[in-house]
Every structure is written in structure tokens, then in C-alpha cells.
Coordinates of C-alpha atoms in Angstrom, one line a residue:
X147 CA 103.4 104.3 78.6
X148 CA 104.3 101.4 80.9
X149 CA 107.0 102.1 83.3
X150 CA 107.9 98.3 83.1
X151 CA 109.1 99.0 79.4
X152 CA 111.9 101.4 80.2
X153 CA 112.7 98.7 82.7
X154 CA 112.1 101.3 85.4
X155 CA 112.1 99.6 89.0
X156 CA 108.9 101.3 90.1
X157 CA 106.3 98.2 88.8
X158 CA 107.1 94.6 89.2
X159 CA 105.3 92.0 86.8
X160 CA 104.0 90.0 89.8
X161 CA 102.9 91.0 93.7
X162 CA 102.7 87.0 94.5
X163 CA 105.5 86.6 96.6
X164 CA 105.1 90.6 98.6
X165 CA 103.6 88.3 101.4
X166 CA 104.5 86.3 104.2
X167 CA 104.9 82.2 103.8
X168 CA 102.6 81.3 106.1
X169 CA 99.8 82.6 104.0
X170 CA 100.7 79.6 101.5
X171 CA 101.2 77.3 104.5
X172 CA 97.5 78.1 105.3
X173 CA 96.1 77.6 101.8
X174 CA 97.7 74.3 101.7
X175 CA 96.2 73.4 104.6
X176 CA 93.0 74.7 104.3
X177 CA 92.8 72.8 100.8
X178 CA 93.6 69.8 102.6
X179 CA 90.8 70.1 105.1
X180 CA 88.4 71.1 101.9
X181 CA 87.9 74.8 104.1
X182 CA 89.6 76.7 101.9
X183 CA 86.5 77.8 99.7
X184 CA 84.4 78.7 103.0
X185 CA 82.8 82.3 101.9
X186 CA 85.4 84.7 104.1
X187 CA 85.2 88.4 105.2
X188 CA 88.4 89.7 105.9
X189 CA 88.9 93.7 107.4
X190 CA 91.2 96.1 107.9
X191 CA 91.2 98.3 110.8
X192 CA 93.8 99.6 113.6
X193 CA 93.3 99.2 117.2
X194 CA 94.3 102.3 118.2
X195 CA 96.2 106.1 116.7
X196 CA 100.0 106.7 116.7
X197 CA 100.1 108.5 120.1
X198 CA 99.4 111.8 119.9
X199 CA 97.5 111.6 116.5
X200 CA 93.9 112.8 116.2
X201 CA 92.8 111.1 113.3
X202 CA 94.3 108.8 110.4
X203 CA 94.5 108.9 106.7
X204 CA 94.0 106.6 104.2
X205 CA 96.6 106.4 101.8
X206 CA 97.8 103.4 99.0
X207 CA 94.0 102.5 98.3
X208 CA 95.1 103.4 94.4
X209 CA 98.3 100.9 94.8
X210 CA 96.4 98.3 96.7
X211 CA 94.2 98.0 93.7
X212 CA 97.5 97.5 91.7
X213 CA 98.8 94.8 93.6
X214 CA 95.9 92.9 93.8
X215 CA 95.6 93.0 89.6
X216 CA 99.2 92.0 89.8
X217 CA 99.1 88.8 92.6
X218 CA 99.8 86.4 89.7
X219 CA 101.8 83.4 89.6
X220 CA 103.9 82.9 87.0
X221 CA 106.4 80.3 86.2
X222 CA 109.7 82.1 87.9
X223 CA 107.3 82.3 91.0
X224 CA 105.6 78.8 91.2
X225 CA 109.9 77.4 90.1
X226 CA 110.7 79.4 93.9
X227 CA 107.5 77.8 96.3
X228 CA 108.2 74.4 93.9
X229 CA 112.3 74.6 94.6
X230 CA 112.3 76.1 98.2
X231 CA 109.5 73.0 99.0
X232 CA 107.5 75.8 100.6
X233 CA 104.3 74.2 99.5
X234 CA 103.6 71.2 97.8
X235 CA 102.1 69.9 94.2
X236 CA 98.0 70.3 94.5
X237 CA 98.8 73.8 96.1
X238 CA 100.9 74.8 93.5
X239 CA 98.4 73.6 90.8
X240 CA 95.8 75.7 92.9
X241 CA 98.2 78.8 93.1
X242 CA 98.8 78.6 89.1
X243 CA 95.6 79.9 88.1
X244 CA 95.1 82.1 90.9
X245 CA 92.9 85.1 90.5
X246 CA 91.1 87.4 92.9
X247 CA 87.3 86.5 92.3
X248 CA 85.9 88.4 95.1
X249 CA 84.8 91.5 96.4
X250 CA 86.6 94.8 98.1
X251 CA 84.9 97.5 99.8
X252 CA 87.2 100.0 101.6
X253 CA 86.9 104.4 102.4
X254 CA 88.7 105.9 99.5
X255 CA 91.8 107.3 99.4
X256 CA 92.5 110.7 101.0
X257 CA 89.4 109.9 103.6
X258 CA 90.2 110.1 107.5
X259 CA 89.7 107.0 109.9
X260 CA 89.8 106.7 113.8
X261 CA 90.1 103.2 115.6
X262 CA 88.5 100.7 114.7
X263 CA 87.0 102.0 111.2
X264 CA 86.7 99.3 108.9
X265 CA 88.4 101.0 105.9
X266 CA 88.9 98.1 104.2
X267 CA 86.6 94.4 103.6
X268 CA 87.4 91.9 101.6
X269 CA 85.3 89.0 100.8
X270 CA 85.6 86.0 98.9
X271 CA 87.2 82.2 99.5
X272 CA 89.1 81.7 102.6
X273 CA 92.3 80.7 100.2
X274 CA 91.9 83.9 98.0
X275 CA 91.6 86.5 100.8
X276 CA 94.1 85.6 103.2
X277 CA 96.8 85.4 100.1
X278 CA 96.4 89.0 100.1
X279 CA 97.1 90.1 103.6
X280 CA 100.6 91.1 103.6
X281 CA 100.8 93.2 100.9
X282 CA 97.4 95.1 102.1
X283 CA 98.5 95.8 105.4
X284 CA 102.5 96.6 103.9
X285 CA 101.1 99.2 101.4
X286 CA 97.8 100.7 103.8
X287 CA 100.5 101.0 106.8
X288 CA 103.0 102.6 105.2
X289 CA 101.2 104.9 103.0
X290 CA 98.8 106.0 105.5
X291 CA 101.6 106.7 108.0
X292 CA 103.4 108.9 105.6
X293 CA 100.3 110.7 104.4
X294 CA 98.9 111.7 108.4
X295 CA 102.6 113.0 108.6
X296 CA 102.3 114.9 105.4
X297 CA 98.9 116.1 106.5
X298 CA 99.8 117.5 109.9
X299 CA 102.1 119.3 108.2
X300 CA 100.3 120.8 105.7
X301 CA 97.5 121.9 108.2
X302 CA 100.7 123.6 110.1
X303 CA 102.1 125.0 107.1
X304 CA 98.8 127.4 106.6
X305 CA 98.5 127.1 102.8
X306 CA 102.2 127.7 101.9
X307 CA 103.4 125.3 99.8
X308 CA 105.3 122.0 100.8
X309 CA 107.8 120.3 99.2
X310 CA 108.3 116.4 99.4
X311 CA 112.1 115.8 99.3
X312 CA 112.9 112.5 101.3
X313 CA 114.0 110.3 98.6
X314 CA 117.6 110.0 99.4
X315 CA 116.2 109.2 103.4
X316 CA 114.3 106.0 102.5
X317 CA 114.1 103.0 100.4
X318 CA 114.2 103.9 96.8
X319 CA 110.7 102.2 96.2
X320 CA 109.4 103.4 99.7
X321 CA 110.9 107.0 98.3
X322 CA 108.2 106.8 95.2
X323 CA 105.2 105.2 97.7
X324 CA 106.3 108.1 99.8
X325 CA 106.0 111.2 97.7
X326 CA 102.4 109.8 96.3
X327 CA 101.3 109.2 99.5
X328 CA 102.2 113.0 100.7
X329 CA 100.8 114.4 97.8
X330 CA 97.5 112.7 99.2
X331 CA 97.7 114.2 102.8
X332 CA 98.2 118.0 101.0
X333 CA 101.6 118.4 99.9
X334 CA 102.4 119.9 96.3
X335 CA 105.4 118.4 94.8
X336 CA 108.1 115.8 94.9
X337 CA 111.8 116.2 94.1
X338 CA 111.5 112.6 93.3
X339 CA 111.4 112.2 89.5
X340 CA 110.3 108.4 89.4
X341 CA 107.2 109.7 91.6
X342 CA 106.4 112.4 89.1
X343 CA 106.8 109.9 86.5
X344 CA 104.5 107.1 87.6
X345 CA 102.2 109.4 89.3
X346 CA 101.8 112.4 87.7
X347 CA 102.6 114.6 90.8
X348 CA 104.7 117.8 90.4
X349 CA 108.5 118.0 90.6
X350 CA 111.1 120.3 91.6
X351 CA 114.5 121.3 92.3
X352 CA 117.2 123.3 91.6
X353 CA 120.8 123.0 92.8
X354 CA 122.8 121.7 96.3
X355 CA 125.6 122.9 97.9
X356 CA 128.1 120.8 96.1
X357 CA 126.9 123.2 92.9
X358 CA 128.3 126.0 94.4
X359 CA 131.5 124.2 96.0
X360 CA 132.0 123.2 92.3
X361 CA 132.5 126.9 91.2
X362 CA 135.3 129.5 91.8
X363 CA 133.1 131.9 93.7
X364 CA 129.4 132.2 94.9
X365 CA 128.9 134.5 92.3
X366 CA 130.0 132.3 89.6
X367 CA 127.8 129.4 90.5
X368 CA 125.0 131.9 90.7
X369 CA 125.5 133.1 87.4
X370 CA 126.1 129.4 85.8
X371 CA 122.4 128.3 87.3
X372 CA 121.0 132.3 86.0
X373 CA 121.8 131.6 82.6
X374 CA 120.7 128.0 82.6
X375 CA 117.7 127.9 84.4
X376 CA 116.4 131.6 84.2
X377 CA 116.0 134.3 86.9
X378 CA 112.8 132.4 87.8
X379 CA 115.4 129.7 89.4
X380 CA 115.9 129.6 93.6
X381 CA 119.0 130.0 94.6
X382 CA 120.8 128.4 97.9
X383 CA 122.3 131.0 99.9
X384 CA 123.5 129.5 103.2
X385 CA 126.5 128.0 101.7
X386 CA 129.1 130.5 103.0
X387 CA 128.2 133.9 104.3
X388 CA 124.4 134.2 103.7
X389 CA 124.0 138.4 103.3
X390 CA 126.8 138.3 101.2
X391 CA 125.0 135.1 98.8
X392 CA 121.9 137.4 99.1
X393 CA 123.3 140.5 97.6
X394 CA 125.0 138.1 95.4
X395 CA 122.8 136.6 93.8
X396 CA 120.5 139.7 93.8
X397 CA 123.3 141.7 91.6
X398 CA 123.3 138.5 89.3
X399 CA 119.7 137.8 88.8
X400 CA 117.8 141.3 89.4
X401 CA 115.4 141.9 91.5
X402 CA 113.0 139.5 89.3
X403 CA 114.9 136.6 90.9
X404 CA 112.5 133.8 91.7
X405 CA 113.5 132.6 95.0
X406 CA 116.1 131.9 97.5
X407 CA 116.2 129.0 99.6
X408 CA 117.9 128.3 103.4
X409 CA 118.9 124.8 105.0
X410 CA 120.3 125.9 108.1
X411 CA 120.9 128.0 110.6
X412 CA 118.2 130.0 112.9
X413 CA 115.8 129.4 110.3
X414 CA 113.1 132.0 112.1
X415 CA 115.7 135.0 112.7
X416 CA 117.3 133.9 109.2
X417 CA 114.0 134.5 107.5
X418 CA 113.4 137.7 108.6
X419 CA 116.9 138.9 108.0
X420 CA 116.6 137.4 104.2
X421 CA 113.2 139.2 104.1
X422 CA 114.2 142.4 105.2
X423 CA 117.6 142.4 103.0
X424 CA 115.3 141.3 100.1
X425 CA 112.9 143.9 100.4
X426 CA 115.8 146.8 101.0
X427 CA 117.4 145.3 97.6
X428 CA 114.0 145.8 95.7
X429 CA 113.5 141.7 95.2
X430 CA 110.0 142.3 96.8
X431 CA 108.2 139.0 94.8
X432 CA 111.5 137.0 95.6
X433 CA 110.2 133.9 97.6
X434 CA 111.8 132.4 100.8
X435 CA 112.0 128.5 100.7
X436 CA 113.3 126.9 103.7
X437 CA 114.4 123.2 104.5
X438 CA 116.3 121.4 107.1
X439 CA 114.8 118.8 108.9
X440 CA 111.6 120.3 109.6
X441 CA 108.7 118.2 111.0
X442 CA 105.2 119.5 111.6
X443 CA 106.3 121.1 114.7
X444 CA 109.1 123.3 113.1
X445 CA 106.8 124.6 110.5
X446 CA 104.6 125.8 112.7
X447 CA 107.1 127.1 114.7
X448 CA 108.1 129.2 111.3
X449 CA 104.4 130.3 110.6
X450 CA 105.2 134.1 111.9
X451 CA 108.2 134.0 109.7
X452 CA 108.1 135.7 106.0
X453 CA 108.1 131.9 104.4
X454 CA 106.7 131.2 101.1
X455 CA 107.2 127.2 101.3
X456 CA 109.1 124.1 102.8
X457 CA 110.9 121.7 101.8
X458 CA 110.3 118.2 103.8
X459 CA 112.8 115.2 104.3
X460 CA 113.4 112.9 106.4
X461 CA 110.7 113.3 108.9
X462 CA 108.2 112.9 106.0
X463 CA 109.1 109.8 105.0
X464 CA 109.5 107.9 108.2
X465 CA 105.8 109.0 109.5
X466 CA 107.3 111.8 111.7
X467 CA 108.1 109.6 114.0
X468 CA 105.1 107.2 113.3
X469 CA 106.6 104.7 110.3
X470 CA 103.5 102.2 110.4
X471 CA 99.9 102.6 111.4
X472 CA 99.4 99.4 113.1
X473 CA 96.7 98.1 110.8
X474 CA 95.8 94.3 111.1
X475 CA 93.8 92.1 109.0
X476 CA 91.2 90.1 110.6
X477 CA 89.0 87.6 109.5
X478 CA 85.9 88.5 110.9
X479 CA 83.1 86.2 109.3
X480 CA 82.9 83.2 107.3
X481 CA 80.5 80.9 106.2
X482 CA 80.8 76.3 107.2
X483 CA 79.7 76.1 102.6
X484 CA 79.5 78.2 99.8
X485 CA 76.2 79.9 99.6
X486 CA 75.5 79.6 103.3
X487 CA 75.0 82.1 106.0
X488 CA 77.9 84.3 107.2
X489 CA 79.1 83.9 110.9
X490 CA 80.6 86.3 112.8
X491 CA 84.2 85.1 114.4
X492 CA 86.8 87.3 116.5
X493 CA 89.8 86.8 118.3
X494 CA 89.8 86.8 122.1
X495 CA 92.6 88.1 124.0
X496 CA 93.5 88.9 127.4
X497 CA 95.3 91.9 126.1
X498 CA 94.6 94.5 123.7
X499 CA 94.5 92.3 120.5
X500 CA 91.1 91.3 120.6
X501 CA 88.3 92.0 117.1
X502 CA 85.0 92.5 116.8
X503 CA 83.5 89.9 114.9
X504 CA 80.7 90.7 111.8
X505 CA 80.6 92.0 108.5
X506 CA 81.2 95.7 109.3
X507 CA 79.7 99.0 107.5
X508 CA 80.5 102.8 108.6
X509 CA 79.2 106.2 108.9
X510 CA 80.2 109.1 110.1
X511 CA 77.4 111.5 112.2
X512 CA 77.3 114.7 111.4
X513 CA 75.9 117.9 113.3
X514 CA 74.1 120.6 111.6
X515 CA 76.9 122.1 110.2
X516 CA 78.4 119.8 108.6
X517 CA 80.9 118.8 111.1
X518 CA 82.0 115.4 112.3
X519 CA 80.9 114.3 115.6
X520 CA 81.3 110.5 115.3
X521 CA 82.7 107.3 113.3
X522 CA 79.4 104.5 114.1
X523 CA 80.3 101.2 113.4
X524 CA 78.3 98.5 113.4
X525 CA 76.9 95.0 111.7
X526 CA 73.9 93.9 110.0
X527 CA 71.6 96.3 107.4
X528 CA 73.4 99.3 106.7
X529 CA 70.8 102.4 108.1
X530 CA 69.9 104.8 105.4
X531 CA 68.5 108.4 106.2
X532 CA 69.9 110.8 108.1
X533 CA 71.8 107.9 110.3
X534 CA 75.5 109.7 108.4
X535 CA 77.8 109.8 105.9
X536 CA 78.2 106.1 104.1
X537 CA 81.9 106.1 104.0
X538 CA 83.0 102.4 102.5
X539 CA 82.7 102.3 98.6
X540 CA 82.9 99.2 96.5
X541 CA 86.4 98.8 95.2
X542 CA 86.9 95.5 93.4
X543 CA 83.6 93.8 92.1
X544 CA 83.6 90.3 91.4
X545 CA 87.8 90.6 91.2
X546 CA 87.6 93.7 88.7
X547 CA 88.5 97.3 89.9
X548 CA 86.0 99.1 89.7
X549 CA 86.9 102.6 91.8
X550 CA 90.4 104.0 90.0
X551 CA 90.6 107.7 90.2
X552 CA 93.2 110.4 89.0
X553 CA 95.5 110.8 92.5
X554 CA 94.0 114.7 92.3
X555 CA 90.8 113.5 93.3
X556 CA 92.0 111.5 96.4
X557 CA 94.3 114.8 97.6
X558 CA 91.1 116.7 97.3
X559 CA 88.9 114.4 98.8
X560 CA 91.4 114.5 102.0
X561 CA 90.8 118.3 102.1
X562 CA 87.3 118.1 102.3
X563 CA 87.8 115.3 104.7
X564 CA 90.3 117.0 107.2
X565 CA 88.0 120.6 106.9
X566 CA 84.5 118.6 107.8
X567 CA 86.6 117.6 111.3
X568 CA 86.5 119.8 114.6
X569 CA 89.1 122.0 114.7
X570 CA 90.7 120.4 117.7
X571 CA 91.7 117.6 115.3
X572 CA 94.5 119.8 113.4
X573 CA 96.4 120.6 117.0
X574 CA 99.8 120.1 117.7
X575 CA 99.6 118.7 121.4
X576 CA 98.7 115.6 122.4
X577 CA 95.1 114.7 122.6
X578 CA 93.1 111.4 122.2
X579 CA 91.3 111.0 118.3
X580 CA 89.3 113.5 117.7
X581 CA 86.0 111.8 117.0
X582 CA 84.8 109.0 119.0
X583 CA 84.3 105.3 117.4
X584 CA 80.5 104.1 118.5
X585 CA 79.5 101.0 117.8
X586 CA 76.1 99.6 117.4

């Protein structure tokens, strides 16, 4: 089924106008100067790694492919450029059977990066490429930012489960992008339902507060959830007195109650003390869930306390305090006529914003073991052997996707990916990226 038939507001009919106007600006002047067919290579890469971060995660590849099916214009989006005189008649005529001819190449989705990995090329016309920046860089950036967040925390939590539960922190498309994109960097389930809808990831969730403010007594709202949702069902117990909800819901569920969860207090000394009181109660297999605003570093401040999962907010969904990734989108070759050679062109800056020009490939070297010991970047024929790991894959071929994959495969391929890493690259403290980017 088609989300876009229940009207849901989770897939829009066109991705034309996700873009910037100066992207049309340039295609109307480049179809002027008769350059707008010039064979292009455009890439995305980042400079450098949120500060503190050891490596990066790719994250939207699967919705990038989406919006570049979708970058249509149809007749409610050629009546805005027409009306709003943001570009004029030939352009227009040139935008209305607009199609992505070309080619992508990008690492797949759940793979790590480091500065300056090319993880994602596309090639075709000058006017068809550069259309597509925006919406690229809005998806990769954002995705990626909330799936290295997801994945430091799943690395802290130690194989207990995490819980995505930001939606009501965030944009309520951002809130969907968000829970697919931590369920790439290792988390297990969404409270979101539209996620779990459109995606397929798992969902969750019980009751709030307000559920037990609702009822005449603790006990009472206890009992109402019991015999509606089972004695499998995990119930909050920091809304008053929390022994007393313990023993509470304990007497009203059995010792066969599923789980209780916290979201506040001293969530380490609060742990034990729910443990403890558990155990003493003979609810031995009852869980412990704890929220709260946790980040990556409060979870692994919790990982000597008796917790079975977390549940993760507001700090998910805003990058843990890294909302973007700073990926750009360069053009870094381009042919004078169609069928002519490629030619490498870069910025040059005084500053920190300069590229690398050249049609890029990348491999990661390998020691003995298996383990990463560098990203190597270069131009020209790709090296085959024992040179590393190929890591770009063909995505769109000759404008059809060829590379779409159930999200399960991209959450385990960022397992694999994270594990063949040294282990410095899951620490906490600050530290520069964990492999080094060489180029050649």
C-alpha cells in the first residue's frame, strides 16, 4: 500500500521544489550559454567530523533514491516557477520533461565514512545533477547526523535495547526521517507509528503520566492498563511515590509483570533500588526501562546499573548535539562536449572550503585481521587486489535505481561496519577520526 492513498503526510507526489532557487537560476543560465549538457561529476563528502566524533554514518541513501524518482515537475509546480517569474519560458519547457538520466554511485547505507570519503557521485548533464543538490545534502545531513547519534549510543548501551522516542521533539516529517535513520545506527524500535508504517521498523509504547493522573489512585490506573494490555505491559512508576508504584503494581500484575519503566529521578541509585525491591517481591524476569533525556553519555553512565533498555528523545533527534553533518556537494569534473574527456575542477580557498578535483573511488585498507586502518581516496583506475575494501556501489544506473534494499540489511550492514573499526572509535572522549583519510 501507498502511504499517499490514506493521504498520510509522510510521501509527497513531487521532490521538485525540496531545493534551493538558485539551482534553477543556474540551469537557465547554463541553457543560455549551451553548457548545460557538459558531462558533470558531482560528489558528496564532508570536510571534516562533528567535533569529538570518530567516524560518520551513512544514513537516507534509501530516501535519497526516493527523491530522486520523485524530482518531477508537474503542472502545480511548473504554475509556481511560471507565476513567481523564478525562471523563464525555454527553462520551464526544459524543466517539464525533466528526468534523472544519469548515473549514482555512493557507500550504502549503514556504512561508516571519515573526511573527505566520497560517499556519494553523481554524473550526468550539468543541468540534471546540480537540480539535485539540495535535497541530497538535506536528506544525507540530516539522516547521517541522527544515525552517528543513534550509533554512539547503541555502542554505549552494550546490547540492551534502545528505544527511539523523539517524535514529539522534532519536526513531524524530520520525526519519521529520524526514527528510520536510528534504526540504521542500531537502535530497535520507534514509538513513532508513521515510522513503523512507512518503514517497517518496530513500535512501542505503553502509557504516560497523564494515564495515571486520569485515575483515582495508582492502583487503579495500574489495573485499567493490566486488564487491557496484559501483565506483559510496562508500567510507569515514578509518578508519585516510586516503592509504593512498585509494590503497586507488583500486587496488581504478579510477579509475571513485564516491565516497569523510570523517567526521572537518580536514574543509577533508582535502578538499583527498583531492582532490588523487584527481586525481594519475586518479579525476578520484570524488566527495568529507563528514559529521561539520556544521551550517549548518560547511558553509559547507567551501564553498571540493572537496565534492560532506554528510551531515547530529544538528544536523538537533534544529532546529540550535532543536527547536520556538514556535507557539501561539489562539482568536481566535467567534460567542454558530450562524449569528451572528463576534467578535474575544484574550488580554491584561502580558508578551509577548498575540494579536491577528479572523479573519486574509495577503499578502505585493512590489516590482517580484518580491521580498518585507513579510508584511501584517490582518482583515475580503481586498484583491484589486495589494495582494500571497494566501498562505493552503483546506485542509480542510467536514471533507474538499481540498489534498494529492506532497511534490515542497511542496520546490519552498519554493525558489521562499526565492529571491523579499532576499538578506539566507539570511545566517549574526544579524539580525532578514527582512521586516517589518504589520498593517492
Amino acid at each position: 500500500m501507498n502511504t499517499a492513498d490514506l493521504g498520510l503526510p509522510v510521501d509527497v507526489p513531487s521532490t521538485a521544489l525540496f531545493t534551493d532557487q538558485y539551482e534553477f537560476t543556474m540551469v537557465q543560465a547554463a541553457l543560455r550559454a549551451g553548457t548545460a549538457d557538459r558531462p558533470s561529476v558531482f560528489e558528496v563528502f564532508t570536510r571534516r567530523l562533528p567535533e569529538g566524533r570518530r567516524y560518520g554514518v551513512i544514513a537516507g541513501t534509501g530516501r535519497v533514491l526516493d527523491a530522486v524518482e520523485n524530482f518531477r515537475f508537474d503542472a502545480g509546480v511548473l504554475r509556481f516557477l511560471r507565476e513567481r517569474n523564478i525562471v523563464d519560458g525555454p527553462t520551464l519547457d526544459w524543466l517539464a520533461s525533466y528526468r534523472f538520466r544519469g548515473d549514482i554511485w555512493g557507500y550504502p547505507e549503514g556504512e561508516v565514512y571519515f573526511p573527505g570519503s566520497p560517499v556519494l557521485r553523481v554524473e550526468g548533464s550539468f543541468a540534471e545533477c546540480v537540480l539535485l543538490e539540495t535535497v541530497i545534502l538535506s536528506i544525507l545531513n540530516h539522516d547521517s547526523a541522527i544515525a552517528a547519534a543513534a550509533s554512539r549510543m547503541s555502542s554505549a548501551a552494550g546490547g540492551r535495547r534502545l528505544i527511539e522516542m523523539g517524535a514529539r521533539r522534532t519536526h513531524e516529517l524530520a520525526a519519521v526521517a529520524s526514527a528510520r535513520a536510528a534504526y540504521v545506527g542500531g537502535f530497535d524500535s520507534t514509538s513513532d507509528l508513521a515510522a513503523g508504517f512507512r518503514y517497517g521498523i518496530p513500535t512501542v509504547g505503553t502509557s504516560a503520566h497523564a494515564f495515571t493522573l486520569l485515575h483515582d489512585s495508582e492502583r487503579d490506573a495500574f489495573r485499567a492498563q493490566v486488564e487491557s494490555l496484559g501483565r506483559g505491559t510496562t508500567l510507569l512508576v515514578d509518578t508519585y511515590d516510586v516503592a509504593e508504584a512498585v509494590r503497586t503494581a507488583v500486587e496488581v500484575a504478579g510477579p509475571g509483570l513485564g516491565a516497569v519503566r523510570i523517567d526521572s529521578g537518580d536514574l543509577l541509585l533508582v535502578a538499583h533500588r527498583v531492582r532490588q525491591q523487584l527481586d525481594e517481591l519475586g518479579a525476578r524476569d520484570t524488566r527495568i526501562t529507563v528514559t529521561s533525556d539520556l544521551d550517549e553519555y548518560a547511558i553509559a553512565s547507567l551501564a553498571a546499573a540493572p537496565v534492560d533498555a532506554y528510551g531515547v528523545g530529544t538528544q536523538l533527534v537533534t544529532g546529540s548535539g550535532h543536527p547536520t553533518c556538514s556535507m557539501v556537494y561539489k562539482l568536481v569534473a566535467r567534460a567542454a562536449t558530450p562524449g569528451g574527456p572528463l576534467e578535474p575542477v575544484a574550488k580554491k580557498s584561502l580558508g578551509s572550503k577548498s575540494s579536491r578535483g577528479g572523479r573519486k573511488w574509495a577503499l578502505r585498507r585493512t590489516d590482517a585481521e580484518g580491521i580498518a586502518e585507513a579510508e584511501i581516496v584517490g582518482t583515475g583506475p580503481v586498484p583491484t587486489g589486495p589494495a582494500g575494501r571497494q566501498l562505493q556501489i552503483p546506485l542509480v544506473t542510467g536514471g533507474e535505481v538499481v540498489a534498494r534494499e529492506p532497511l534490515d540489511t542497511a542496520r546490519e550492514r552498519h554493525i558489521t561496519a562499526r565492529a571491523a573499526l579499532p576499538m578506539s572509535a566507539v570511545q566517549l572522549s574526544r579524539g580525532e577520526p578514527v582512521l586516517p583519510t589518504e589520498y593517492v
